[in-house]
Every structure is written in structure tokens, then in C-alpha cells.
Coordinates of C-alpha atoms and ligand atoms in Angstrom, one line a residue:
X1 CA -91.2 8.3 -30.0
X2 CA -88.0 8.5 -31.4
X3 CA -85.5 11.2 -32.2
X4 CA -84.4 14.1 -34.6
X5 CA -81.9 13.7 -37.0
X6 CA -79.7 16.3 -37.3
X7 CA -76.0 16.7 -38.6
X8 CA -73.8 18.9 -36.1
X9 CA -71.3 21.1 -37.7
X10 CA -69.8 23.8 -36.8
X11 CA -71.2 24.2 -32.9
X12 CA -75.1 24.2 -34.4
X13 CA -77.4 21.1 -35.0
X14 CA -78.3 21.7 -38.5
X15 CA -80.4 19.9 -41.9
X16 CA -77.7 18.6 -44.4
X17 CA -78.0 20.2 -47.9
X18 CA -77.6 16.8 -49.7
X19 CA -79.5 15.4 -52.3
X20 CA -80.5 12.2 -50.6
X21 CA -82.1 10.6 -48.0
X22 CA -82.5 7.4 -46.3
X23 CA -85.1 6.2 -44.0
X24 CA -84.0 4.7 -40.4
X25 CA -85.7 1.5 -39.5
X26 CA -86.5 -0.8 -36.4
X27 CA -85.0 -3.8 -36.9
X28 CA -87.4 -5.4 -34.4
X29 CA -90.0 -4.4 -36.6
X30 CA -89.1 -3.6 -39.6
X31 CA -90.7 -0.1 -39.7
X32 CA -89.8 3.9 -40.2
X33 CA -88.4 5.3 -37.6
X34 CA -87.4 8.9 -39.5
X35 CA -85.6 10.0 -42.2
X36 CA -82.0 10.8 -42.1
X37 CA -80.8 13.6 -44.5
X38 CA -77.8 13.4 -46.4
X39 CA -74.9 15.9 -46.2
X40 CA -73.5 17.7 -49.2
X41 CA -69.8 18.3 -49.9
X42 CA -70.5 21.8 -49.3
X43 CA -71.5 20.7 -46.0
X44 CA -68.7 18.5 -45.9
X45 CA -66.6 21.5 -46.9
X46 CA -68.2 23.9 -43.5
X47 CA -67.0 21.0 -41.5
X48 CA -64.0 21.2 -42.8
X49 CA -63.2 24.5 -42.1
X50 CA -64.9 23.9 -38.9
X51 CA -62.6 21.2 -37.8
X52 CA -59.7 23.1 -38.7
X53 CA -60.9 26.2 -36.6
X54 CA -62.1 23.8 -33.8
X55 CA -58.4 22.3 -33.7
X56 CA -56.7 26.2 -33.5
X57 CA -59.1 26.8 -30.5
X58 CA -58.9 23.4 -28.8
X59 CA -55.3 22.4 -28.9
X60 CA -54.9 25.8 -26.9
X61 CA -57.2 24.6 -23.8
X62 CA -55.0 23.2 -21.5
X63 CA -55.3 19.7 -20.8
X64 CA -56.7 20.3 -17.3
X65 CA -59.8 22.5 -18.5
X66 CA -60.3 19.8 -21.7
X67 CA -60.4 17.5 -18.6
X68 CA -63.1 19.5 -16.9
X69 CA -65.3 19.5 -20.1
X70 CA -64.7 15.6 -20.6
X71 CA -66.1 15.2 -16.9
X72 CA -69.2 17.7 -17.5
X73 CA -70.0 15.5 -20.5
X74 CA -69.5 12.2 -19.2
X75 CA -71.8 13.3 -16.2
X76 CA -74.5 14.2 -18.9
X77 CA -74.4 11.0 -20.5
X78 CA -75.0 9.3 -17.8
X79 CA -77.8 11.2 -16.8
X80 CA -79.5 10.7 -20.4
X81 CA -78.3 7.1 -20.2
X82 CA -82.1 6.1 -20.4
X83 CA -83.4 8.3 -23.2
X84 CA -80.2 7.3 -25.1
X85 CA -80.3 3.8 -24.3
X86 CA -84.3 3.8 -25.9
X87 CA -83.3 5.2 -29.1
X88 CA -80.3 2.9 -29.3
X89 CA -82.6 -0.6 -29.0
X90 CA -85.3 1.4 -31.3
X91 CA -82.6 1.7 -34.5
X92 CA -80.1 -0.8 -33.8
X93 CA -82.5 -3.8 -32.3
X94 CA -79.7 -4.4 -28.6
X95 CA -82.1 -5.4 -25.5
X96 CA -82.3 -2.2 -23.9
X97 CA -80.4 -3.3 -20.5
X98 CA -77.0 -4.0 -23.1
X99 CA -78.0 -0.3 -24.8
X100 CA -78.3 0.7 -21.4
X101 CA -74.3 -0.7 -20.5
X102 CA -73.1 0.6 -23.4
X103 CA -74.4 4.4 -22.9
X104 CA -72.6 4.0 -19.8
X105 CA -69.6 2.4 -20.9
X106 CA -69.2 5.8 -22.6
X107 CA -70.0 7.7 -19.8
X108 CA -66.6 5.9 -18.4
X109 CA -64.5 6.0 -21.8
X110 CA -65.1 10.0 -21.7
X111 CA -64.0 9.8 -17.8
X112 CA -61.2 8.0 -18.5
X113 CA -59.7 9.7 -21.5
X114 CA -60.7 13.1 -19.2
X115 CA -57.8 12.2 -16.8
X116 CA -55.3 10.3 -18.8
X117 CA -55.3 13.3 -21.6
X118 CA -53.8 15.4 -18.4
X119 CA -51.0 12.8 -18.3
X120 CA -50.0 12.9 -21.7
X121 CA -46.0 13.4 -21.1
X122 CA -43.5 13.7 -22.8
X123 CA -39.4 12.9 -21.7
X124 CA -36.0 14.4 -21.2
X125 CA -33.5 12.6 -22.9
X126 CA -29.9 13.4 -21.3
X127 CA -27.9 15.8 -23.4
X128 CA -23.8 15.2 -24.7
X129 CA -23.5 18.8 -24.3
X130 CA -23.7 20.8 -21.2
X131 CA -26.5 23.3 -21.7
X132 CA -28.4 21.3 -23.9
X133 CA -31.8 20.2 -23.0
X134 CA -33.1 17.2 -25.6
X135 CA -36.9 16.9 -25.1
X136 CA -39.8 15.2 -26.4
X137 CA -43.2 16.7 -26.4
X138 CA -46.5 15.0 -27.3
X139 CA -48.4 17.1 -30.0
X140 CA -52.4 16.6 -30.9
X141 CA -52.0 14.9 -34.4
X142 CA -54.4 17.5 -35.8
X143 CA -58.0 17.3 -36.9
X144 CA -59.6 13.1 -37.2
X145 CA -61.9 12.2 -39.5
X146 CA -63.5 9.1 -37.8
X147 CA -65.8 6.3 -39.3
X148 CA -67.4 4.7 -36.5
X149 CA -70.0 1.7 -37.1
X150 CA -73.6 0.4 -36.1
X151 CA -73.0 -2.6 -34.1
X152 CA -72.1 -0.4 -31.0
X153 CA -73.6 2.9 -32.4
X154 CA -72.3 5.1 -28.9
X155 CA -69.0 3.0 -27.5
X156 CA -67.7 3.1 -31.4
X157 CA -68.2 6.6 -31.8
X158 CA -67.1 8.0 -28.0
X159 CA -63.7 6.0 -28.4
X160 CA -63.0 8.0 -30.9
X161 CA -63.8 10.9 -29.9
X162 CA -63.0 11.4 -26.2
X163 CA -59.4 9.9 -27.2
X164 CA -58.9 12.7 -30.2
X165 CA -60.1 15.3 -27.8
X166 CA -58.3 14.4 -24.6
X167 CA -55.4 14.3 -27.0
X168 CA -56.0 18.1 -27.8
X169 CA -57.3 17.2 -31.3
X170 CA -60.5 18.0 -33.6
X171 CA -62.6 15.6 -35.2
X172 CA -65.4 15.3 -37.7
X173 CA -67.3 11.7 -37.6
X174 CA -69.0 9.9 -39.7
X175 CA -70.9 7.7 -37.3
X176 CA -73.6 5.0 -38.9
X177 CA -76.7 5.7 -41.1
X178 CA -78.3 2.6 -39.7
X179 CA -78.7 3.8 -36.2
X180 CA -78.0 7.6 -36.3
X181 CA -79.8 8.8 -33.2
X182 CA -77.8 7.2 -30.4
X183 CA -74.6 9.1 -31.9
X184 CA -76.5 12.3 -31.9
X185 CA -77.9 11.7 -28.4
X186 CA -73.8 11.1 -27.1
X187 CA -72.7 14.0 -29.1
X188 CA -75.7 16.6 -27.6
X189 CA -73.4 15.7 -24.1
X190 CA -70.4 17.1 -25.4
X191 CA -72.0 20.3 -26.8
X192 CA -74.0 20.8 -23.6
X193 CA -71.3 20.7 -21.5
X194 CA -69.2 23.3 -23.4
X195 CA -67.0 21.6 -26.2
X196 CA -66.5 24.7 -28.2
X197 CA -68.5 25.0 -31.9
X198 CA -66.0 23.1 -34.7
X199 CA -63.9 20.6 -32.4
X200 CA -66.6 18.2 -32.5
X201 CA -68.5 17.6 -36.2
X202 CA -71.3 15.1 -36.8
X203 CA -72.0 14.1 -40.5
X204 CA -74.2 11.0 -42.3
X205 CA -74.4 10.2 -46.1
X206 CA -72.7 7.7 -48.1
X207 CA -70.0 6.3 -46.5
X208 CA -67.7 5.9 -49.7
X209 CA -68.5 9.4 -51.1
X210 CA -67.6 10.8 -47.4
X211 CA -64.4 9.1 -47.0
X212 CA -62.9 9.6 -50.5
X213 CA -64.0 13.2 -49.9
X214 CA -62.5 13.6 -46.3
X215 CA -59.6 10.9 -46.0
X216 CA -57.4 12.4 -48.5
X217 CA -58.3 16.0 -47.1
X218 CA -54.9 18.4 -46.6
X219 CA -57.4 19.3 -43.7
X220 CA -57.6 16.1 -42.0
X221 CA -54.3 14.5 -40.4
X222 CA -55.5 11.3 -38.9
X223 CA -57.9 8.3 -39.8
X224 CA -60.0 6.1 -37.6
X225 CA -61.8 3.5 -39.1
X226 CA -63.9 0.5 -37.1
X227 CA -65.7 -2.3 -39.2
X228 CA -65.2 -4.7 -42.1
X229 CA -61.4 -6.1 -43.3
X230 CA -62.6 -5.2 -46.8
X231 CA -63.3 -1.4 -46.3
X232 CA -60.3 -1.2 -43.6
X233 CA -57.9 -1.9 -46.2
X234 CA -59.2 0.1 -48.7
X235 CA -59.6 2.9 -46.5
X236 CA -55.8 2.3 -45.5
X237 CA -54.6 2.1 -48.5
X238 CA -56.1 5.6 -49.7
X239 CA -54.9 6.9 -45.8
X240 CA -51.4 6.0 -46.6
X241 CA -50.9 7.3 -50.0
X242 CA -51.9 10.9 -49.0
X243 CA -49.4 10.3 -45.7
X244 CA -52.0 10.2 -42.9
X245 CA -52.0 7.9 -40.1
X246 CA -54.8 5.4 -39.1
X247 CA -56.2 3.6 -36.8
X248 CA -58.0 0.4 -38.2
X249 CA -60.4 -1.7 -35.7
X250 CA -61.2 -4.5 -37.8
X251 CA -63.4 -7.6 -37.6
X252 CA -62.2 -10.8 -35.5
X253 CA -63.3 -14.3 -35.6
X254 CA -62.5 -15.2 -32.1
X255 CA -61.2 -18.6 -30.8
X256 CA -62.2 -20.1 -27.2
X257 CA -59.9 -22.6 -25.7
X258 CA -61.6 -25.1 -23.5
X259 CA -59.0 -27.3 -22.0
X260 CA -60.1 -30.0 -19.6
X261 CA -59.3 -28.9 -16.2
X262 CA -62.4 -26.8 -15.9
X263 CA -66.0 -26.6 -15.0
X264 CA -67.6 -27.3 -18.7
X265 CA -70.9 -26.4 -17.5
X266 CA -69.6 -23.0 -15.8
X267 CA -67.8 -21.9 -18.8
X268 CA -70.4 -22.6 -21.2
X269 CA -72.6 -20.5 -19.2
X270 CA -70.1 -17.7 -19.3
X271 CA -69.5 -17.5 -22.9
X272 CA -72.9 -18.5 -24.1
X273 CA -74.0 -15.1 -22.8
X274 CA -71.0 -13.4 -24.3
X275 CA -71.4 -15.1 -27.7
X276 CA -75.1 -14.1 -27.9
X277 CA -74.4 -10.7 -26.4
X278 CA -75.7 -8.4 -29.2
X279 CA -76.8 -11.3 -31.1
X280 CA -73.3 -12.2 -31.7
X281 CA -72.5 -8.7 -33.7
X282 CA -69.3 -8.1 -32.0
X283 CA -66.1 -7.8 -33.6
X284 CA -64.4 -9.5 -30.5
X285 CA -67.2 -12.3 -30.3
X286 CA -66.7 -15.4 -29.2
X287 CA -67.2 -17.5 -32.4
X288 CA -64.8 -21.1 -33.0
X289 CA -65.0 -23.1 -29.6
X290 CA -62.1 -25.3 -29.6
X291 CA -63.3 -27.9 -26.9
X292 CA -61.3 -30.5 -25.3
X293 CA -62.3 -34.1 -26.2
X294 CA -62.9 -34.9 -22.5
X295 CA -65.4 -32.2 -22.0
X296 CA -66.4 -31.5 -25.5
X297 CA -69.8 -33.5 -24.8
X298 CA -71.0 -31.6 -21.3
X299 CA -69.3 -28.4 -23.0
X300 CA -71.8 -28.5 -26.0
X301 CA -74.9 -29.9 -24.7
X302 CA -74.8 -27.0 -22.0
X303 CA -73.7 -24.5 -24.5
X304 CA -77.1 -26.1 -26.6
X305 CA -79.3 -25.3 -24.1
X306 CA -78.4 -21.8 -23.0
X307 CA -79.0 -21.6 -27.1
X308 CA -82.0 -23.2 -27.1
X309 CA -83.8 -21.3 -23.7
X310 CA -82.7 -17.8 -25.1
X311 CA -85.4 -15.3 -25.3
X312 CA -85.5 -13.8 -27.9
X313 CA -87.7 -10.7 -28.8
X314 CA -88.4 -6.9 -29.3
X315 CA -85.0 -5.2 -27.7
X316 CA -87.7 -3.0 -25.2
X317 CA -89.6 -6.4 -24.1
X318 CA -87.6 -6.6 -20.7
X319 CA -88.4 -10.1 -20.9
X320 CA -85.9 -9.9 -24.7
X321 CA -82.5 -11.2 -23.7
X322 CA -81.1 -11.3 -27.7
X323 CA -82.4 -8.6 -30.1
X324 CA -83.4 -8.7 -33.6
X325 CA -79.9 -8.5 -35.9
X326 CA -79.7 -4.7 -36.9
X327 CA -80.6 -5.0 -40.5
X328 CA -82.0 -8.0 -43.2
X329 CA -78.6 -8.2 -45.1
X330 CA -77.2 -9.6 -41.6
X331 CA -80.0 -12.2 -41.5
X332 CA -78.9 -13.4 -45.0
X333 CA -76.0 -13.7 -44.4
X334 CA -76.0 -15.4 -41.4
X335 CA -79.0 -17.8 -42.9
X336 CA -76.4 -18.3 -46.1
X337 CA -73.4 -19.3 -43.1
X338 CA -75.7 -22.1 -42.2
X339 CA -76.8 -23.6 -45.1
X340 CA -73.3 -23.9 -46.4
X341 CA -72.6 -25.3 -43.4
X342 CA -75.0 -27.7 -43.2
X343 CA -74.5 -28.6 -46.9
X344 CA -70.5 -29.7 -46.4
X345 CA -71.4 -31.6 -43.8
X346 CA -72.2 -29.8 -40.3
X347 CA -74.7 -30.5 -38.0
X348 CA -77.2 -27.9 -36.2
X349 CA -77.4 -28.8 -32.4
X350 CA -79.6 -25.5 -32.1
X351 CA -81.0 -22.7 -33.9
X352 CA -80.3 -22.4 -37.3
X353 CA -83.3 -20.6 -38.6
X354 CA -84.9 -17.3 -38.8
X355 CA -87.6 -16.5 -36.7
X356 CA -91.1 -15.0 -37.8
X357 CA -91.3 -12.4 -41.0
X358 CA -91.6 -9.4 -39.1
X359 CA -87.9 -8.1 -38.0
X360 CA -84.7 -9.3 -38.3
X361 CA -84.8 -11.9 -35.7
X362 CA -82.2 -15.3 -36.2
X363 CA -82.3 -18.4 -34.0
X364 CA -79.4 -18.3 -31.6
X365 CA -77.3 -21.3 -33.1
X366 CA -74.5 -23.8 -32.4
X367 CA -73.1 -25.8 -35.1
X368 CA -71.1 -28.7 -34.7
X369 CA -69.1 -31.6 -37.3
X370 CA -67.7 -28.5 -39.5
X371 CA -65.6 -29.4 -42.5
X372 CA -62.4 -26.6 -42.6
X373 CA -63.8 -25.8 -45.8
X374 CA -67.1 -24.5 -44.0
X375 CA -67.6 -20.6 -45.1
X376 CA -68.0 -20.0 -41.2
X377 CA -64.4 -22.0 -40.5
X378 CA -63.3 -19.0 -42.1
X379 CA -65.4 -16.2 -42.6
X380 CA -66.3 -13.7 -39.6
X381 CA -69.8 -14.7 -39.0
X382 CA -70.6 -11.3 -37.4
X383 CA -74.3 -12.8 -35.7
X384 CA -75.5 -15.4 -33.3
X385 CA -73.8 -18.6 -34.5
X386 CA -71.0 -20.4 -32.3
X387 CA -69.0 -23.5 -34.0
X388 CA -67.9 -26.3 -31.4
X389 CA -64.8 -27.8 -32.8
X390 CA -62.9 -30.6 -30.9
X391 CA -59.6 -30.9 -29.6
X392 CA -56.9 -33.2 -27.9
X393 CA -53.2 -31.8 -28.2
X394 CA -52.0 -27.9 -27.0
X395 CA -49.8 -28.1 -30.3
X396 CA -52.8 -28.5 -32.6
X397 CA -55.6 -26.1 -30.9
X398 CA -53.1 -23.3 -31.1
X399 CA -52.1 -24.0 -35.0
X400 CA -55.9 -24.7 -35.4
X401 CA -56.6 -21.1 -33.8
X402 CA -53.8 -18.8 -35.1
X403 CA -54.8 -20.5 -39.1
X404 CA -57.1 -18.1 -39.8
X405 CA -55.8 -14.1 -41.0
X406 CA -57.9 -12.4 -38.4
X407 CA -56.1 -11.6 -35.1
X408 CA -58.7 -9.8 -32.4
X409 CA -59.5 -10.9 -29.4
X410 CA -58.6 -14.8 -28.2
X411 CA -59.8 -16.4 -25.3
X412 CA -58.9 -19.5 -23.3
X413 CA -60.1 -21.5 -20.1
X414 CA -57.3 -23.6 -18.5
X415 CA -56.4 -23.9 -14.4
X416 CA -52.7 -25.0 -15.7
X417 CA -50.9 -21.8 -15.0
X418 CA -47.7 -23.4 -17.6
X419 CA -50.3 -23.8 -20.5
X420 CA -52.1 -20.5 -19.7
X421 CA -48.5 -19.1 -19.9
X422 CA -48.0 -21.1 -23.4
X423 CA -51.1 -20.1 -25.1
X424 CA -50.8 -16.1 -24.2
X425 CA -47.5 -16.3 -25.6
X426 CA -48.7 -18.5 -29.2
X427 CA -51.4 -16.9 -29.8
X428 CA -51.7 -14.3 -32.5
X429 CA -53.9 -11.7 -31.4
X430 CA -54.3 -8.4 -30.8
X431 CA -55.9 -9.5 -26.8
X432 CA -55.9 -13.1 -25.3
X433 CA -58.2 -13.2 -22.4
X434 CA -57.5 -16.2 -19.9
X435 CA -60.5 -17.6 -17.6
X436 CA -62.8 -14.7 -17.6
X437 CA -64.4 -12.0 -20.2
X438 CA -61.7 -9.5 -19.6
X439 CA -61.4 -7.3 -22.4
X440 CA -62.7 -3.7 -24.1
X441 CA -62.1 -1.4 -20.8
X442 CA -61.7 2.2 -20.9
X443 CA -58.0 1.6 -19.1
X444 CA -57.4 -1.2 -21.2
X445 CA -55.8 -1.5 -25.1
X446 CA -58.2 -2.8 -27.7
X447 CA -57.0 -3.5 -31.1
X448 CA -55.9 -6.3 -33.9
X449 CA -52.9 -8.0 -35.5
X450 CA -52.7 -8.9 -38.8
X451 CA -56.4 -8.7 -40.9
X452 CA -57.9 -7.2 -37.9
X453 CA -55.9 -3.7 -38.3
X454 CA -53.7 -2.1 -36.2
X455 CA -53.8 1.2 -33.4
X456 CA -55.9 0.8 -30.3
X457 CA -58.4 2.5 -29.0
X458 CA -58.6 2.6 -24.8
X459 CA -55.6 2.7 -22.5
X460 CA -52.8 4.9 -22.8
X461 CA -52.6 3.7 -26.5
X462 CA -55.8 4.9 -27.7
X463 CA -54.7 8.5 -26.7
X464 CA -51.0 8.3 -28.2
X465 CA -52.8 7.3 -31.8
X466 CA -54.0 10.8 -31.5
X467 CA -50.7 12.4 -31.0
X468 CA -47.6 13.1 -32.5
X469 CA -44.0 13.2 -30.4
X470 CA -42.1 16.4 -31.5
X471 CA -38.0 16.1 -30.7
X472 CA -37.0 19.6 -29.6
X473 CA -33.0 20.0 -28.7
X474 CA -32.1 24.0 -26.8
X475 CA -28.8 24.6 -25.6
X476 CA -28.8 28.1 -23.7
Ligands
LIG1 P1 -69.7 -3.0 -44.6 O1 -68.4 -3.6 -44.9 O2 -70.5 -2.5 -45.8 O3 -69.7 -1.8 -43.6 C1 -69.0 -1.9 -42.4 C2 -68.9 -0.5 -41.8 O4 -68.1 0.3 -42.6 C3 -70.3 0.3 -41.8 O5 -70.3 1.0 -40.6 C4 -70.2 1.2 -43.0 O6 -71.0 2.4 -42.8 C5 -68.8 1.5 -43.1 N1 -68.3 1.7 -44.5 C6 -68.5 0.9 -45.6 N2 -67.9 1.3 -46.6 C7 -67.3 2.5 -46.3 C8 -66.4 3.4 -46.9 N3 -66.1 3.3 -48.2 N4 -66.0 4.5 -46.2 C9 -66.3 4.6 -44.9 N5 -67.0 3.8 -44.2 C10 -67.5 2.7 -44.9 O7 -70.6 -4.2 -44.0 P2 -71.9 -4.2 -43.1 O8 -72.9 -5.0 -43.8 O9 -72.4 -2.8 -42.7 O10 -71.4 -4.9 -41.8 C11 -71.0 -6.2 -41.9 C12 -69.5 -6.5 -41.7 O11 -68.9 -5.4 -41.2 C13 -69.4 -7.6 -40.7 O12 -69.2 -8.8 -41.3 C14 -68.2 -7.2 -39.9 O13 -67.1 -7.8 -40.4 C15 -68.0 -5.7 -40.2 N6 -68.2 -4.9 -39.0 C16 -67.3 -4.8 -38.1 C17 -67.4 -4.0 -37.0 C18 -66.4 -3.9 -35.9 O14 -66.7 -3.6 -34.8 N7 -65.1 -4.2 -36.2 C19 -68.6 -3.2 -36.8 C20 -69.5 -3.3 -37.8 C21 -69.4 -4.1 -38.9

């Protein structure tokens, strides 16, 4: 039915020695799927030494024959993209066509990275002296430990690690107990097609006790981290007093700017399928819908009813087009959101309750008439709730959208190429998006400003996180 669970270390799938376990559920049903084993710091210590050996071995392939291994996996992802995709809707509760997508977005990521880790240059720098040769050469960073989360379970955990590898370096990850099986199913790929035993290492336990233990590591020389502000920083904080670098891909709480030179109706339609779009748990989801006052009415009655007519259901239904949420804490907190909400104030124009008392299903919902003191005006929502928010001066919306410390993804919807123009420019965020959904390619860089971290992942700059530029002078 579903899948084993096994930790990877060393080349060899293998039963963690920990103490603990924990049991995976469905989310659509709120049943056992298996148990997950725990690893042990002795574990933790063979993947260590693993890692390290992986890194010797690896950072000696040449680029072109890592390339030729990144190829053979992606191919074998995408021939499991099926089986993976099942086990992926089973744990984390995604309709199976988005699990489906997202197996083989990471088919693409792995593609990608195989070719751009080939054109990893370095420069010449012209010499004072004759003779001299001033060069800079791109080094892997050494071995990663990585911290990948559940909300995309595959696409989390292969940025990370088709980046570190294209970049020549190791990586032990620490992908999420929630929904271990996809993970494992993406990291069989890898091993099938020949990545040699130690460069890849797959580990689950307590996420704290695994970080403290690997982060400050003399082993591990890089950090990547996706998932809350609150652990990001803290996981930052203990990166940068042992002198490691890190990558932090943070949460978001994304503003849409509807000016009113455009098709309401269309644009609704657009981003009501993005905001619901694994029911809304998306660090770059579309979440504080800034409408303009002219079209704020056709806006949100449109947005209402795409709300109102989603179905939603069992992830393997292939009538389902929103999942359950992918655990019960998200359903109280997204049930908490709405009745502070509605208690300062706001209005519901649909949703706004859980569904049923089997799984973790929540009504897809639109709020409207929010005080700024609302929890969601400010709080990442992380679940299917969009706030519609009027506006009427340029000036205001982008003050209004930049207020908030979170700096993700932005979008806008505008035909005025001078305001377009203006609000790429104002806005503070990592990626501003301008009258289409255009963000989170393999080619292209994803990553925050301010609370929502800093380092990419995709595009050229998700490979130079992994890498270090050595200066090296040579007269003679
Ligand atoms: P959480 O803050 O407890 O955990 C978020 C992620 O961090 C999980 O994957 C968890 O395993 C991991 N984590 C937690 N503590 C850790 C530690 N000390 N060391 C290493 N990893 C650790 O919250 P949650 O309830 O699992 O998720 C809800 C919140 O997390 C959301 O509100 C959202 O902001 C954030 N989140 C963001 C993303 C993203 O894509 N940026 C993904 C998942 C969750």
C-alpha cells in the first residue's frame, strides 16, 4: 500500500538504531500509514563519516560524469513519477495530479543542475605583472547538512540536493517525518543510477536533536534550511557562530496587486487556483489580495466562487482538486486565523470552517473587512485562506505590501507598463511576479529578503551557495 521506511547512509538503506519512533499518518484519513524509526547519534555519527568520505570521492568526479549521473537519476524519477507521486498524496494529503507535477518538477531540477554544475566557471583576472596568472576557481563548499520540509516533501529535498551535488559537494538530509516516503522514493533514483555510497545520506528523528547535533559538526561546512522564520533564525544563529554558511528559505506572506486595467474575472481565476494550490501550504502563496476599488467587487465575488465550487476530498479521488491540510496542528491553526479574524471585525465571504471529523480537511476561504490588527494581516497563514483588502492609490498599496517583515514572493496584475516598472522596483521581495504565475523554475532564483532568509535555491545561484571561489595568483 504504501512504502518502507528506511534511513540511507552510507550507500545502504538501513533501520536507524534510535530509541524512538513515530507513526506516519494520512492526513485524508487520519490513519497509520507505517512507522518511521528514529536515527541515533551513532547513526548520525556513520553519516558523518560517510558524508565526509562521500565528499573525498565526489568532488573528484568531474563535472561532466556528475552530469551523467544527474541525467540517469532524473530519467529514473521520472519513470517512478507515479509510484512516487501515490506515496506523496498518501502522507502528505496533495491531489495526486499536483504530487504528480512536483515528482516531475524534480525530474527537471536534477536535469538542470546536471548541466549547469558543468558550467560552474571560474575567471582570469588580468595580472600587474608579466608572468602572473590571477585566477579564481569555484570549489564544492564541502559536505551540506540539509533540512528540507513536508509541504513539498520531493521539490524541497531535490533542490538541495541536486544543487550540492552538481556543485561537487556531499550532503546528509534531514528530510520531513511527516511525509518520509516520497523523500526516500527521490533518493532510491539517485542511488540507482550510480551516486556513489556516502555523497548522498538520508536521516529522520527529531529535528532539533539532529540539527544541534549536525549544524555545528567540524564535518559539515554548509547549512540549508527551508521552513518556519522562527527555526530559520535559530538555526542561523547556531550556523553562524560555528562559521558555516546557510542558506535559509523561509516563509512568505505574499501580496497580489490588482490594479484596474485588467480582466478581474480572469485574474481571479488565475490566482484562486494558485492560492488553493496545495491547500494554500506554500511558502510563496498568494495570501493579501490588494484589490483596486474599481474592480474590488467582480474581483471578490469571482474569487468567492472559485472558493465556494472547489472540490475538496481524498488527494487520490481524481475528482479532489484541494487535499486535506497535511497534519491537525495546521487545521488549528488555520481555524484559530479565522476566528480572530472574525472576532475584530472581518467578514467570511466563503469557507471558514473545517470540514467533517475524519482528516484534516478546511473549507477553502476568503476573508474580507480585516482590521490591520487581524492575526492573518500579519501572520503567515500557511493554508487555504486569502484576505481581499481594498485599494485606490499606487503609493499606499505598495507601503501597505512592503509593511509586513516577510519578503518572498510578490505578485501584481497591471497592463501599465510605467506602474509595472514602479512596483518591481518598490517592492521588497525576494521575487515580484508581473501578470502571470511565474516563479520557482529550475533556471530561475528562488529565495527571500528580510524575515524570509536569504541564498537561493534554482538558477545559477542555487549552485554558487554550494561553492566556495578560491583566489589562486602563479607567476612562472
Ligand atoms: P515548525 O516551525 O515546527 O517546522 C517547520 C519545519 O522545520 C518542519 O519541516 C520541521 O521538521 C523543521 N524543524 C522544526 N524545528 C527544527 C529544528 N530545530 N531543526 C531542524 N528542523 C526543524 O512548523 P510546522 O508546524 O511543521 O510548519 C508550520 C510553519 O512552518 C508554517 O507556518 C510555515 O511558516 C513554515 N513552513 C514553511 C515552509 C516553507 O516552504 N518555507 C515549509 C514548511 C513549513
Amino acid at each position: 500500500m504504501y512504502t518502507s521506511l528506511e534511513h540511507y547512509i552510507d550507500g545502504a538503506w538501513v533501520k536507524p538504531s534510535g530509541s524512538k519512533s513515530q507513526e506516519v499518518m494520512n492526513p485524508a484519513k487520519n490513519t497509520s500509514l507505517g512507522e518511521l524509526g528514529h536515527v541515533s547519534k551513532g547513526d548520525l555519527d556513520k553519516a558523518l563519516a560517510a558524508v565526509d568520505k562521500g565528499f573525498k570521492t565526489w568532488r573528484k568526479v568531474s563535472a561532466f560524469e556528475r552530469g551523467k549521473i544527474l541525467r540517469k537519476a532524473a530519467e529514473l524519477v521520472r519513470a517512478r513519477a507515479d509510484d512516487i507521486a501515490r506515496v506523496l498524496t498518501l502522507e502528505q494529503g496533495k491531489v495526486v495530479a499536483e504530487a504528480k507535477i512536483e515528482v516531475l518538477a524534480a525530474a527537471d531540477i536534477i536535469d538542470w543542475y546536471s548541466g549547469e554544475g558543468q558550467r560552474a566557471y571560474g575567471r582570469i583576472i588580468p595580472a600587474r605583472a608579466d608572468g602572473v596568472r590571477n585566477m579564481v576557481i569555484l570549489e564544492p563548499i564541502g559536505p551540506v547538512a540539509g533540512f528540507s520540509p513536508w509541504n513539498f516533501p520531493v521539490t524541497q529535498a531535490v533542490r538541495k540536493i541536486a544543487a550540492a551535488l552538481a556543485a561537487g559537494c556531499s550532503i546528509i538530509i534531514k528530510c520531513p517525518e511527516e511525509t518520509p516516503g516520497s523523500p526516500i522514493g527521490l533518493i532510491r533514483a539517485f542511488h540507482d543510477a550510480g551516486v556513489p555510497a556516502g555523497v548522498i545520506n538520508l536521516v529522520y528523528g527529531v529535528p532539533a536533536e539532529i540539527s544541534e547535533y549536525l549544524i555545528p559538526h567540524p564535518i559539515i561546512r554548509k547549512i540549508s534550511f527551508t521552513g518556519s522564520v522562527p527555526v530559520g533564525k535559530h538555526l542561523n544563529a547556531l550556523a553562524a557562530s560555528h562559521m558555516k554558511r546557510a542558506t535559509m528559505e523561509l516563509g512568505g506572506h505574499s501580496p497580489v496587486l490588482i490594479f484596474d486595467d485588467i480582466d478581474p474575472e480572469g485574474v481571479a481565476t488565475m490566482m484562486g487556483a494558485m492560492k488553493f494550490r496545495n491547500a494554500g501550504q506554500v511558502c510563496v502563496s498568494p495570501t493579501r489580495f490588494f484589490v483596486h476599488e474599481k474592480v474590488y467587487d467582480k474581483f471578490v465575488g469571482k474569487f468567492a466562487d472559485i472558493a465556494k465550487n472547489l472540490k475538496v476530498g481524498d488527494g487520490l479521488d481524481p475528482e479532489s482538486k484541494m487535499g486535506p491540510l497535511a497534519n491537525p496542528r495546521r487545521v488549528n491553526a488555520i481555524e484559530a486565523f479565522v476566528a480572530d479574524a472574525q472576532d475584530k471585525g472581518a467578514k467570511v465571504a466563503a469557507g471558514g470552517k473545517r470540514i467533517g471529523n475524519q482528516g484534516n480537511f478546511f473549507q477553502p476561504t476568503v476573508l474580507t473587512d480585516l482590521p490591520e490588527n487581524a492575526r492573518i494581516m500579519n501572520e503567515e497563514p500557511f493554508g487555504p485562506v486569502a484576505v481581499m483588502l481594498r485599494f485606490k492609490e499606487t503609493d499606499d498599496v505598495l507601503t501597505r505590501a512592503n509593511k509586513l517583515p516577510y519578503g518572498l514572493a510578490s505578485y501584481a496584475f497591471t497592463k501599465d507598463a510605467k506602474t509595472a516598472t514602479k512596483i518591481a522596483d518598490a517592492l521588497e521581495s525576494g521575487m515580484v511576479t508581473i501578470n502571470h504565475f511565474g516563479i520557482a523554475l529550475p533556471e530561475t532564483p528562488f529565495g527571500g529578503v528580510k524575515d524570509s532568509g536569504f541564498g537561493h535555491e534554482g538558477g545559477i545561484e542555487g549552485l554558487q551557495v554550494y561553492m566556495q571561489a578560491k583566489f589562486v595568483s602563479h607567476l612562472g
